[in-house]
Amino acid sequence: MVFENLSNKLQETLRKLKGKGKLTEKDVDAALREVRLALLEADVNFKVVKDFVAKVKERCLGKEVLESLTPGQQVIKIVNDELTRLMGESVAKLNQASSPPTIVMMVGLQGSGKTTSSAKLAHLLKKKNHTPLLVAADIYRPAAIKQLQVLGEQLDVPVFQMGEQDPASTAKAALELAKKNRHDYLIIDTAGRLHIDEELMNELGRMEKAVSPHEILLVVDAMTGQDAVNVAQSFRDKLGLTGVVLTKLDGDTRGGAALSVRAVTGCPVKFAGLGENTDAFEPFHPDRMSSRILGMGDVLTLIEKAQSSFDQKQAQEMERKLRTQQFTLDDFLEQLQQIKKMGPLNQIMEMMPGMGGLGKKLKGMSVDEQQFVRVEAIIKSMTKKERQEPVIINSSRRKRIAAGSGTKVQDVNNLLKQFDMMQKMMKQLGKMEKGKFKGKGKFPFM
Amino acid sequence: MGFFSRIKEGLKKTRTGIMGRMDGLFARNMFDDQFYEELEEILISADIGVETTLELVENLRQKVKETKAKEGDQVVTLLKELILDIIGTEIYGLAEVEEKPAVILVLGVNGVGKTTTIGKLAARYQREKKKVILAAGDTFRAAACEQLEIWADRAGCEMIKHQGGADPSAVLFDAISAAKARGVDAVLCDTAGRLHNKTNLMNELKKVHRVVEKAMPGAPHEVLLVLDATTGQNALAQAKVFNEAAPLTGVVLTKLDGTAKGGIVIAVARALKVPVKFIGVGEKSDDLQPFDPREYVDGLFTQD
């Protein structure tokens, strides 16, 4: 099964171990063979896999497992521990300059996402009230400077450029400007280059010398295969890398490159790129990544997402309405829109514990997003009065609503029925004591 | 530099990368479990993928048994044949159509080199004294249009564009109409990079495909998926999903001038029977070559 993800695979293998009272070396070997294949299919470099499996095996055959009462669980724990250890344990922050500006240089292969990541980083810093300056130092790719300028304009972050002049002098001039205008961060977008292109690699070396950056971030496409190791090694040998940005993590790649790069460079992954929008950029949580690989869900990210997309006041208002049963179709619509803000549904589901195993069923989730659109259209085709008092919607109104929203009368009926059921549920919930209801009540849908 | 030496240049790294080890392995003339295990590792390190590798190695064991091959050279030949069985041996050129223009749709995830590939394809048409129009179908990414425009200038051809954020289908429709009116030979359609698991973007692609069909019966004549040679197993998922949205006629394998081996195309060919038609081996406009499977495989297995 090519499409099963790593966590499913590991879970399956380890489940076989779970029931066992006692493990033999053969059992461990069988399980680790699956672990090895799963990691290889996830694009973890084969050398890294070899080391990893050897380490896990050594610990598995130690006393702690063989003599434990639940050896299966012990093995899971060891795999998880080692994975987390390899990935790094805590969030790595950006290095800070003792006196501003902090200089960040973005390097990497062509198409890994340097320009986009530079803009996203600037956006993230700006949101935290910093004053970043972007530097366009990609003088080779057609329209690369223009791309950064357009992004800078969108984000209202200034972009410094000197056309096709030597990137090292551009960087130097940018630094002068940053000092003069009191920018506290300088983010340098460099041209994509092959790690074996000596001339261009030397150019990076010259830039490093010219401005002595506090951070040199290697931007790596999460979909990279076995070659990730060679790339990371060459960049590490040539430059003082301080961290990694993992991009395109919103794809369905298993992201084994993250493990490989981390193992080779020893540098922490500091940020993850998670989408096309400039705010789809997050500090990378290595512990969450490995627990996600193991199918334990990524509850923390989910909660953070929910918190940032849900307006606190709105949520409280909603809670009050629910309790007093004044929940109308308008509120229903508002809730739908808030959930949509949290991102694609399947992405949200993936983060929920226990959902990882439902991988195949989740393939159908995209249909549900269509459903969202339809429900929105139906409610928007209702009059204000109808939304407040759905009872008045008779059959001729239903026909009109169906026609207005481009749906069938059945769809309208279904929605009204669902809403009715929800209201009944709310009534019951409302009867429950207030204290119990708090907290969870903020998102009745979840 | 001639075309052939250029491919060789591109493939040399492929060769010295994996195959340095490969030569040593075959030279031992010992075909035991240890040999197959090492071969497995070498193939996996070329991104050929676990499943395809296991199948290749299993078939090779069979073949070696059947033919009673004892020499390293014989075994190499057997392995080459097994790979060629999967990827085919045909060499493809630019699309030929009876009624002009040929419509060529170029797809792929973000950052694989779609726009660059189109620029190089345009140069190729130009060299063959054919007229092309470029369609700026990436209306999403900042400055994608400007990037394509520079390539259009270099190749000395016309480009059809709308404003940023416009409907890509409309851009392509206009480009095809313009191409018909002006009697050019081919329309090269750029599209925005999209990850294959984004349902809405894949739906947009389906629409693009439908509109192109409507704009000209029989179009698109060529649907090329651009794959980055550095991509790992995810390329297979990409190929499968893109193939569902817009049936592929070929693959362009880019960035083969690095150390990546691009072995994933073997897995893609095995799963979808879609041939690799071109390879990208550099940043210049003539760095796009027809893919020669025999040369690719030979390149993998011969010493320099």
PDB file of N, CA and C in Angstrom, chain A residues 359-446:
ATOM      1  N   GLY A 359      -7.268   7.370   7.854  1.00  0.00           N
ATOM      2  CA  GLY A 359      -6.756   7.958   6.621  1.00  0.00           C
ATOM      3  C   GLY A 359      -7.627   7.754   5.395  1.00  0.00           C
ATOM      4  N   LYS A 360      -8.072   6.542   5.188  1.00  0.00           N
ATOM      5  CA  LYS A 360      -8.804   6.263   3.953  1.00  0.00           C
ATOM      6  C   LYS A 360     -10.162   6.938   3.954  1.00  0.00           C
ATOM      7  N   LYS A 361     -10.835   6.864   5.086  1.00  0.00           N
ATOM      8  CA  LYS A 361     -12.160   7.479   5.144  1.00  0.00           C
ATOM      9  C   LYS A 361     -12.051   8.986   4.943  1.00  0.00           C
ATOM     10  N   LEU A 362     -10.934   9.529   5.409  1.00  0.00           N
ATOM     11  CA  LEU A 362     -10.782  10.974   5.326  1.00  0.00           C
ATOM     12  C   LEU A 362     -10.658  11.463   3.895  1.00  0.00           C
ATOM     13  N   LYS A 363     -10.319  10.569   2.997  1.00  0.00           N
ATOM     14  CA  LYS A 363     -10.224  10.974   1.594  1.00  0.00           C
ATOM     15  C   LYS A 363     -11.538  11.587   1.134  1.00  0.00           C
ATOM     16  N   GLY A 364     -12.652  11.174   1.761  1.00  0.00           N
ATOM     17  CA  GLY A 364     -13.955  11.686   1.379  1.00  0.00           C
ATOM     18  C   GLY A 364     -14.272  13.042   1.986  1.00  0.00           C
ATOM     19  N   MET A 365     -13.350  13.534   2.832  1.00  0.00           N
ATOM     20  CA  MET A 365     -13.643  14.771   3.546  1.00  0.00           C
ATOM     21  C   MET A 365     -13.839  15.972   2.627  1.00  0.00           C
ATOM     22  N   SER A 366     -13.198  15.950   1.491  1.00  0.00           N
ATOM     23  CA  SER A 366     -13.302  17.111   0.611  1.00  0.00           C
ATOM     24  C   SER A 366     -14.754  17.326   0.196  1.00  0.00           C
ATOM     25  N   VAL A 367     -15.519  16.251   0.113  1.00  0.00           N
ATOM     26  CA  VAL A 367     -16.926  16.351  -0.230  1.00  0.00           C
ATOM     27  C   VAL A 367     -17.629  17.232   0.796  1.00  0.00           C
ATOM     28  N   ASP A 368     -17.240  17.030   2.039  1.00  0.00           N
ATOM     29  CA  ASP A 368     -17.879  17.794   3.094  1.00  0.00           C
ATOM     30  C   ASP A 368     -17.657  19.289   2.958  1.00  0.00           C
ATOM     31  N   GLU A 369     -16.520  19.658   2.372  1.00  0.00           N
ATOM     32  CA  GLU A 369     -16.297  21.083   2.203  1.00  0.00           C
ATOM     33  C   GLU A 369     -17.254  21.664   1.186  1.00  0.00           C
ATOM     34  N   GLN A 370     -17.586  20.857   0.210  1.00  0.00           N
ATOM     35  CA  GLN A 370     -18.609  21.263  -0.748  1.00  0.00           C
ATOM     36  C   GLN A 370     -19.926  21.489  -0.012  1.00  0.00           C
ATOM     37  N   GLN A 371     -20.176  20.601   0.935  1.00  0.00           N
ATOM     38  CA  GLN A 371     -21.387  20.689   1.732  1.00  0.00           C
ATOM     39  C   GLN A 371     -21.459  22.036   2.447  1.00  0.00           C
ATOM     40  N   PHE A 372     -20.326  22.449   2.970  1.00  0.00           N
ATOM     41  CA  PHE A 372     -20.231  23.751   3.628  1.00  0.00           C
ATOM     42  C   PHE A 372     -20.728  24.857   2.717  1.00  0.00           C
ATOM     43  N   VAL A 373     -20.223  24.819   1.499  1.00  0.00           N
ATOM     44  CA  VAL A 373     -20.555  25.871   0.537  1.00  0.00           C
ATOM     45  C   VAL A 373     -22.051  25.874   0.285  1.00  0.00           C
ATOM     46  N   ARG A 374     -22.610  24.665   0.150  1.00  0.00           N
ATOM     47  CA  ARG A 374     -24.029  24.558  -0.151  1.00  0.00           C
ATOM     48  C   ARG A 374     -24.867  25.115   1.008  1.00  0.00           C
ATOM     49  N   VAL A 375     -24.482  24.725   2.231  1.00  0.00           N
ATOM     50  CA  VAL A 375     -25.232  25.192   3.391  1.00  0.00           C
ATOM     51  C   VAL A 375     -25.187  26.710   3.467  1.00  0.00           C
ATOM     52  N   GLU A 376     -23.993  27.264   3.203  1.00  0.00           N
ATOM     53  CA  GLU A 376     -23.866  28.714   3.217  1.00  0.00           C
ATOM     54  C   GLU A 376     -24.814  29.356   2.225  1.00  0.00           C
ATOM     55  N   ALA A 377     -24.841  28.781   1.014  1.00  0.00           N
ATOM     56  CA  ALA A 377     -25.680  29.347  -0.043  1.00  0.00           C
ATOM     57  C   ALA A 377     -27.144  29.300   0.361  1.00  0.00           C
ATOM     58  N   ILE A 378     -27.546  28.185   0.962  1.00  0.00           N
ATOM     59  CA  ILE A 378     -28.954  28.039   1.347  1.00  0.00           C
ATOM     60  C   ILE A 378     -29.327  29.094   2.382  1.00  0.00           C
ATOM     61  N   ILE A 379     -28.498  29.219   3.421  1.00  0.00           N
ATOM     62  CA  ILE A 379     -28.844  30.175   4.467  1.00  0.00           C
ATOM     63  C   ILE A 379     -28.851  31.594   3.917  1.00  0.00           C
ATOM     64  N   LYS A 380     -27.894  31.876   3.025  1.00  0.00           N
ATOM     65  CA  LYS A 380     -27.831  33.225   2.483  1.00  0.00           C
ATOM     66  C   LYS A 380     -29.022  33.536   1.570  1.00  0.00           C
ATOM     67  N   SER A 381     -29.696  32.498   1.094  1.00  0.00           N
ATOM     68  CA  SER A 381     -30.857  32.729   0.242  1.00  0.00           C
ATOM     69  C   SER A 381     -32.126  32.943   1.062  1.00  0.00           C
ATOM     70  N   MET A 382     -32.014  32.918   2.371  1.00  0.00           N
ATOM     71  CA  MET A 382     -33.188  33.128   3.217  1.00  0.00           C
ATOM     72  C   MET A 382     -33.330  34.602   3.576  1.00  0.00           C
ATOM     73  N   THR A 383     -34.550  35.004   3.877  1.00  0.00           N
ATOM     74  CA  THR A 383     -34.739  36.370   4.349  1.00  0.00           C
ATOM     75  C   THR A 383     -34.304  36.445   5.800  1.00  0.00           C
ATOM     76  N   LYS A 384     -34.146  37.671   6.302  1.00  0.00           N
ATOM     77  CA  LYS A 384     -33.729  37.852   7.692  1.00  0.00           C
ATOM     78  C   LYS A 384     -34.694  37.152   8.621  1.00  0.00           C
ATOM     79  N   LYS A 385     -35.976  37.349   8.314  1.00  0.00           N
ATOM     80  CA  LYS A 385     -37.007  36.799   9.192  1.00  0.00           C
ATOM     81  C   LYS A 385     -36.918  35.277   9.218  1.00  0.00           C
ATOM     82  N   GLU A 386     -36.690  34.715   8.055  1.00  0.00           N
ATOM     83  CA  GLU A 386     -36.629  33.251   7.974  1.00  0.00           C
ATOM     84  C   GLU A 386     -35.478  32.708   8.799  1.00  0.00           C
ATOM     85  N   ARG A 387     -34.382  33.459   8.811  1.00  0.00           N
ATOM     86  CA  ARG A 387     -33.221  32.992   9.563  1.00  0.00           C
ATOM     87  C   ARG A 387     -33.490  33.040  11.063  1.00  0.00           C
ATOM     88  N   GLN A 388     -34.258  34.048  11.477  1.00  0.00           N
ATOM     89  CA  GLN A 388     -34.572  34.159  12.903  1.00  0.00           C
ATOM     90  C   GLN A 388     -35.602  33.112  13.328  1.00  0.00           C
ATOM     91  N   GLU A 389     -36.575  32.901  12.469  1.00  0.00           N
ATOM     92  CA  GLU A 389     -37.662  31.979  12.821  1.00  0.00           C
ATOM     93  C   GLU A 389     -37.861  30.940  11.723  1.00  0.00           C
ATOM     94  N   PRO A 390     -37.067  29.927  11.711  1.00  0.00           N
ATOM     95  CA  PRO A 390     -37.146  28.944  10.631  1.00  0.00           C
ATOM     96  C   PRO A 390     -38.520  28.263  10.524  1.00  0.00           C
ATOM     97  N   VAL A 391     -39.298  28.381  11.588  1.00  0.00           N
ATOM     98  CA  VAL A 391     -40.615  27.724  11.579  1.00  0.00           C
ATOM     99  C   VAL A 391     -41.488  28.232  10.431  1.00  0.00           C
ATOM    100  N   ILE A 392     -41.315  29.491  10.066  1.00  0.00           N
ATOM    101  CA  ILE A 392     -42.213  30.061   9.067  1.00  0.00           C
ATOM    102  C   ILE A 392     -41.893  29.591   7.654  1.00  0.00           C
ATOM    103  N   ILE A 393     -40.844  28.820   7.493  1.00  0.00           N
ATOM    104  CA  ILE A 393     -40.474  28.419   6.135  1.00  0.00           C
ATOM    105  C   ILE A 393     -41.406  27.317   5.634  1.00  0.00           C
ATOM    106  N   ASN A 394     -42.353  27.715   4.837  1.00  0.00           N
ATOM    107  CA  ASN A 394     -43.312  26.734   4.294  1.00  0.00           C
ATOM    108  C   ASN A 394     -42.833  26.241   2.936  1.00  0.00           C
ATOM    109  N   SER A 395     -43.674  25.482   2.258  1.00  0.00           N
ATOM    110  CA  SER A 395     -43.164  24.815   1.060  1.00  0.00           C
ATOM    111  C   SER A 395     -42.862  25.810  -0.060  1.00  0.00           C
ATOM    112  N   SER A 396     -43.634  26.885  -0.158  1.00  0.00           N
ATOM    113  CA  SER A 396     -43.314  27.806  -1.257  1.00  0.00           C
ATOM    114  C   SER A 396     -42.031  28.557  -0.957  1.00  0.00           C
ATOM    115  N   ARG A 397     -41.819  28.858   0.333  1.00  0.00           N
ATOM    116  CA  ARG A 397     -40.562  29.494   0.704  1.00  0.00           C
ATOM    117  C   ARG A 397     -39.389  28.551   0.414  1.00  0.00           C
ATOM    118  N   ARG A 398     -39.614  27.287   0.709  1.00  0.00           N
ATOM    119  CA  ARG A 398     -38.556  26.303   0.461  1.00  0.00           C
ATOM    120  C   ARG A 398     -38.169  26.276  -1.006  1.00  0.00           C
ATOM    121  N   LYS A 399     -39.179  26.312  -1.857  1.00  0.00           N
ATOM    122  CA  LYS A 399     -38.911  26.297  -3.305  1.00  0.00           C
ATOM    123  C   LYS A 399     -38.073  27.519  -3.697  1.00  0.00           C
ATOM    124  N   ARG A 400     -38.475  28.677  -3.140  1.00  0.00           N
ATOM    125  CA  ARG A 400     -37.756  29.893  -3.476  1.00  0.00           C
ATOM    126  C   ARG A 400     -36.291  29.816  -3.006  1.00  0.00           C
ATOM    127  N   ILE A 401     -36.133  29.313  -1.778  1.00  0.00           N
ATOM    128  CA  ILE A 401     -34.765  29.229  -1.237  1.00  0.00           C
ATOM    129  C   ILE A 401     -33.907  28.279  -2.080  1.00  0.00           C
ATOM    130  N   ALA A 402     -34.513  27.156  -2.463  1.00  0.00           N
ATOM    131  CA  ALA A 402     -33.779  26.189  -3.277  1.00  0.00           C
ATOM    132  C   ALA A 402     -33.359  26.831  -4.601  1.00  0.00           C
ATOM    133  N   ALA A 403     -34.302  27.544  -5.204  1.00  0.00           N
ATOM    134  CA  ALA A 403     -33.993  28.168  -6.490  1.00  0.00           C
ATOM    135  C   ALA A 403     -32.902  29.229  -6.314  1.00  0.00           C
ATOM    136  N   GLY A 404     -33.023  29.980  -5.238  1.00  0.00           N
ATOM    137  CA  GLY A 404     -32.073  31.065  -5.004  1.00  0.00           C
ATOM    138  C   GLY A 404     -30.671  30.576  -4.731  1.00  0.00           C
ATOM    139  N   SER A 405     -30.543  29.395  -4.117  1.00  0.00           N
ATOM    140  CA  SER A 405     -29.213  28.914  -3.735  1.00  0.00           C
ATOM    141  C   SER A 405     -28.688  27.880  -4.724  1.00  0.00           C
ATOM    142  N   GLY A 406     -29.493  27.601  -5.755  1.00  0.00           N
ATOM    143  CA  GLY A 406     -29.042  26.619  -6.740  1.00  0.00           C
ATOM    144  C   GLY A 406     -29.000  25.212  -6.181  1.00  0.00           C
ATOM    145  N   THR A 407     -29.849  24.933  -5.195  1.00  0.00           N
ATOM    146  CA  THR A 407     -29.890  23.588  -4.639  1.00  0.00           C
ATOM    147  C   THR A 407     -31.279  22.995  -4.871  1.00  0.00           C
ATOM    148  N   LYS A 408     -31.503  21.815  -4.300  1.00  0.00           N
ATOM    149  CA  LYS A 408     -32.819  21.204  -4.424  1.00  0.00           C
ATOM    150  C   LYS A 408     -33.600  21.429  -3.135  1.00  0.00           C
ATOM    151  N   VAL A 409     -34.935  21.300  -3.244  1.00  0.00           N
ATOM    152  CA  VAL A 409     -35.766  21.461  -2.056  1.00  0.00           C
ATOM    153  C   VAL A 409     -35.338  20.471  -0.973  1.00  0.00           C
ATOM    154  N   GLN A 410     -34.928  19.282  -1.417  1.00  0.00           N
ATOM    155  CA  GLN A 410     -34.474  18.277  -0.448  1.00  0.00           C
ATOM    156  C   GLN A 410     -33.312  18.791   0.392  1.00  0.00           C
ATOM    157  N   ASP A 411     -32.381  19.472  -0.267  1.00  0.00           N
ATOM    158  CA  ASP A 411     -31.228  19.998   0.464  1.00  0.00           C
ATOM    159  C   ASP A 411     -31.677  20.980   1.535  1.00  0.00           C
ATOM    160  N   VAL A 412     -32.654  21.829   1.151  1.00  0.00           N
ATOM    161  CA  VAL A 412     -33.161  22.804   2.112  1.00  0.00           C
ATOM    162  C   VAL A 412     -33.818  22.066   3.274  1.00  0.00           C
ATOM    163  N   ASN A 413     -34.638  21.052   2.929  1.00  0.00           N
ATOM    164  CA  ASN A 413     -35.277  20.257   3.978  1.00  0.00           C
ATOM    165  C   ASN A 413     -34.256  19.654   4.926  1.00  0.00           C
ATOM    166  N   ASN A 414     -33.229  19.063   4.339  1.00  0.00           N
ATOM    167  CA  ASN A 414     -32.189  18.426   5.154  1.00  0.00           C
ATOM    168  C   ASN A 414     -31.577  19.398   6.133  1.00  0.00           C
ATOM    169  N   LEU A 415     -31.243  20.572   5.622  1.00  0.00           N
ATOM    170  CA  LEU A 415     -30.600  21.571   6.462  1.00  0.00           C
ATOM    171  C   LEU A 415     -31.521  21.960   7.616  1.00  0.00           C
ATOM    172  N   LEU A 416     -32.803  22.193   7.274  1.00  0.00           N
ATOM    173  CA  LEU A 416     -33.737  22.601   8.319  1.00  0.00           C
ATOM    174  C   LEU A 416     -33.886  21.504   9.362  1.00  0.00           C
ATOM    175  N   LYS A 417     -33.908  20.264   8.890  1.00  0.00           N
ATOM    176  CA  LYS A 417     -34.044  19.146   9.813  1.00  0.00           C
ATOM    177  C   LYS A 417     -32.831  19.105  10.750  1.00  0.00           C
ATOM    178  N   GLN A 418     -31.643  19.239  10.147  1.00  0.00           N
ATOM    179  CA  GLN A 418     -30.418  19.212  10.956  1.00  0.00           C
ATOM    180  C   GLN A 418     -30.409  20.334  11.983  1.00  0.00           C
ATOM    181  N   PHE A 419     -30.849  21.488  11.526  1.00  0.00           N
ATOM    182  CA  PHE A 419     -30.839  22.629  12.419  1.00  0.00           C
ATOM    183  C   PHE A 419     -31.803  22.404  13.572  1.00  0.00           C
ATOM    184  N   ASP A 420     -32.960  21.832  13.250  1.00  0.00           N
ATOM    185  CA  ASP A 420     -33.949  21.525  14.269  1.00  0.00           C
ATOM    186  C   ASP A 420     -33.364  20.574  15.311  1.00  0.00           C
ATOM    187  N   MET A 421     -32.663  19.533  14.808  1.00  0.00           N
ATOM    188  CA  MET A 421     -32.066  18.568  15.725  1.00  0.00           C
ATOM    189  C   MET A 421     -31.023  19.231  16.610  1.00  0.00           C
ATOM    190  N   MET A 422     -30.275  20.126  15.987  1.00  0.00           N
ATOM    191  CA  MET A 422     -29.243  20.815  16.752  1.00  0.00           C
ATOM    192  C   MET A 422     -29.866  21.633  17.878  1.00  0.00           C
ATOM    193  N   GLN A 423     -30.948  22.323  17.522  1.00  0.00           N
ATOM    194  CA  GLN A 423     -31.608  23.137  18.539  1.00  0.00           C
ATOM    195  C   GLN A 423     -32.088  22.284  19.701  1.00  0.00           C
ATOM    196  N   LYS A 424     -32.622  21.101  19.362  1.00  0.00           N
ATOM    197  CA  LYS A 424     -33.076  20.215  20.430  1.00  0.00           C
ATOM    198  C   LYS A 424     -31.919  19.810  21.331  1.00  0.00           C
ATOM    199  N   MET A 425     -30.787  19.504  20.657  1.00  0.00           N
ATOM    200  CA  MET A 425     -29.614  19.124  21.426  1.00  0.00           C
ATOM    201  C   MET A 425     -29.175  20.253  22.352  1.00  0.00           C
ATOM    202  N   MET A 426     -29.224  21.450  21.792  1.00  0.00           N
ATOM    203  CA  MET A 426     -28.830  22.616  22.566  1.00  0.00           C
ATOM    204  C   MET A 426     -29.690  22.757  23.816  1.00  0.00           C
ATOM    205  N   LYS A 427     -30.983  22.499  23.624  1.00  0.00           N
ATOM    206  CA  LYS A 427     -31.893  22.624  24.762  1.00  0.00           C
ATOM    207  C   LYS A 427     -31.425  21.710  25.884  1.00  0.00           C
ATOM    208  N   GLN A 428     -31.075  20.487  25.491  1.00  0.00           N
ATOM    209  CA  GLN A 428     -30.627  19.545  26.513  1.00  0.00           C
ATOM    210  C   GLN A 428     -29.342  20.022  27.165  1.00  0.00           C
ATOM    211  N   LEU A 429     -28.436  20.481  26.313  1.00  0.00           N
ATOM    212  CA  LEU A 429     -27.171  20.985  26.842  1.00  0.00           C
ATOM    213  C   LEU A 429     -27.427  22.164  27.767  1.00  0.00           C
ATOM    214  N   GLY A 430     -28.363  23.001  27.376  1.00  0.00           N
ATOM    215  CA  GLY A 430     -28.690  24.186  28.155  1.00  0.00           C
ATOM    216  C   GLY A 430     -29.145  23.831  29.558  1.00  0.00           C
ATOM    217  N   LYS A 431     -29.800  22.681  29.655  1.00  0.00           N
ATOM    218  CA  LYS A 431     -30.289  22.273  30.961  1.00  0.00           C
ATOM    219  C   LYS A 431     -29.140  21.841  31.868  1.00  0.00           C
ATOM    220  N   MET A 432     -28.061  21.418  31.218  1.00  0.00           N
ATOM    221  CA  MET A 432     -26.933  20.988  32.025  1.00  0.00           C
ATOM    222  C   MET A 432     -26.349  22.171  32.777  1.00  0.00           C
ATOM    223  N   GLU A 433     -25.676  21.858  33.865  1.00  0.00           N
ATOM    224  CA  GLU A 433     -25.201  22.978  34.670  1.00  0.00           C
ATOM    225  C   GLU A 433     -24.158  23.806  33.920  1.00  0.00           C
ATOM    226  N   LYS A 434     -24.114  25.050  34.274  1.00  0.00           N
ATOM    227  CA  LYS A 434     -23.313  26.018  33.559  1.00  0.00           C
ATOM    228  C   LYS A 434     -21.822  25.651  33.565  1.00  0.00           C
ATOM    229  N   GLY A 435     -21.362  25.238  34.723  1.00  0.00           N
ATOM    230  CA  GLY A 435     -19.940  24.968  34.897  1.00  0.00           C
ATOM    231  C   GLY A 435     -19.431  23.901  33.928  1.00  0.00           C
ATOM    232  N   LYS A 436     -20.213  22.866  33.807  1.00  0.00           N
ATOM    233  CA  LYS A 436     -19.819  21.759  32.952  1.00  0.00           C
ATOM    234  C   LYS A 436     -19.711  22.194  31.500  1.00  0.00           C
ATOM    235  N   PHE A 437     -20.581  23.098  31.165  1.00  0.00           N
ATOM    236  CA  PHE A 437     -20.725  23.479  29.782  1.00  0.00           C
ATOM    237  C   PHE A 437     -19.578  24.357  29.307  1.00  0.00           C
ATOM    238  N   LYS A 438     -18.989  25.057  30.239  1.00  0.00           N
ATOM    239  CA  LYS A 438     -17.938  26.011  29.887  1.00  0.00           C
ATOM    240  C   LYS A 438     -16.751  25.310  29.250  1.00  0.00           C
ATOM    241  N   GLY A 439     -15.990  26.082  28.538  1.00  0.00           N
ATOM    242  CA  GLY A 439     -14.806  25.504  27.903  1.00  0.00           C
ATOM    243  C   GLY A 439     -15.192  24.828  26.616  1.00  0.00           C
ATOM    244  N   LYS A 440     -15.777  23.668  26.730  1.00  0.00           N
ATOM    245  CA  LYS A 440     -16.141  22.933  25.535  1.00  0.00           C
ATOM    246  C   LYS A 440     -17.205  23.678  24.730  1.00  0.00           C
ATOM    247  N   GLY A 441     -18.035  24.393  25.454  1.00  0.00           N
ATOM    248  CA  GLY A 441     -19.174  25.026  24.805  1.00  0.00           C
ATOM    249  C   GLY A 441     -18.786  26.048  23.750  1.00  0.00           C
ATOM    250  N   LYS A 442     -17.528  26.428  23.764  1.00  0.00           N
ATOM    251  CA  LYS A 442     -17.127  27.436  22.800  1.00  0.00           C
ATOM    252  C   LYS A 442     -17.219  26.936  21.369  1.00  0.00           C
ATOM    253  N   PHE A 443     -17.003  25.683  21.190  1.00  0.00           N
ATOM    254  CA  PHE A 443     -17.109  25.162  19.826  1.00  0.00           C
ATOM    255  C   PHE A 443     -18.080  23.988  19.796  1.00  0.00           C
ATOM    256  N   PRO A 444     -19.354  24.262  19.735  1.00  0.00           N
ATOM    257  CA  PRO A 444     -20.326  23.183  19.804  1.00  0.00           C
ATOM    258  C   PRO A 444     -20.113  22.153  18.695  1.00  0.00           C
ATOM    259  N   PHE A 445     -19.407  22.529  17.663  1.00  0.00           N
ATOM    260  CA  PHE A 445     -19.231  21.606  16.552  1.00  0.00           C
ATOM    261  C   PHE A 445     -18.165  20.567  16.790  1.00  0.00           C
ATOM    262  N   MET A 446     -17.268  20.875  17.670  1.00  0.00           N
ATOM    263  CA  MET A 446     -16.091  20.010  17.794  1.00  0.00           C
ATOM    264  C   MET A 446     -16.350  18.869  18.766  1.00  0.00           C
TER     265      MET A 446
END
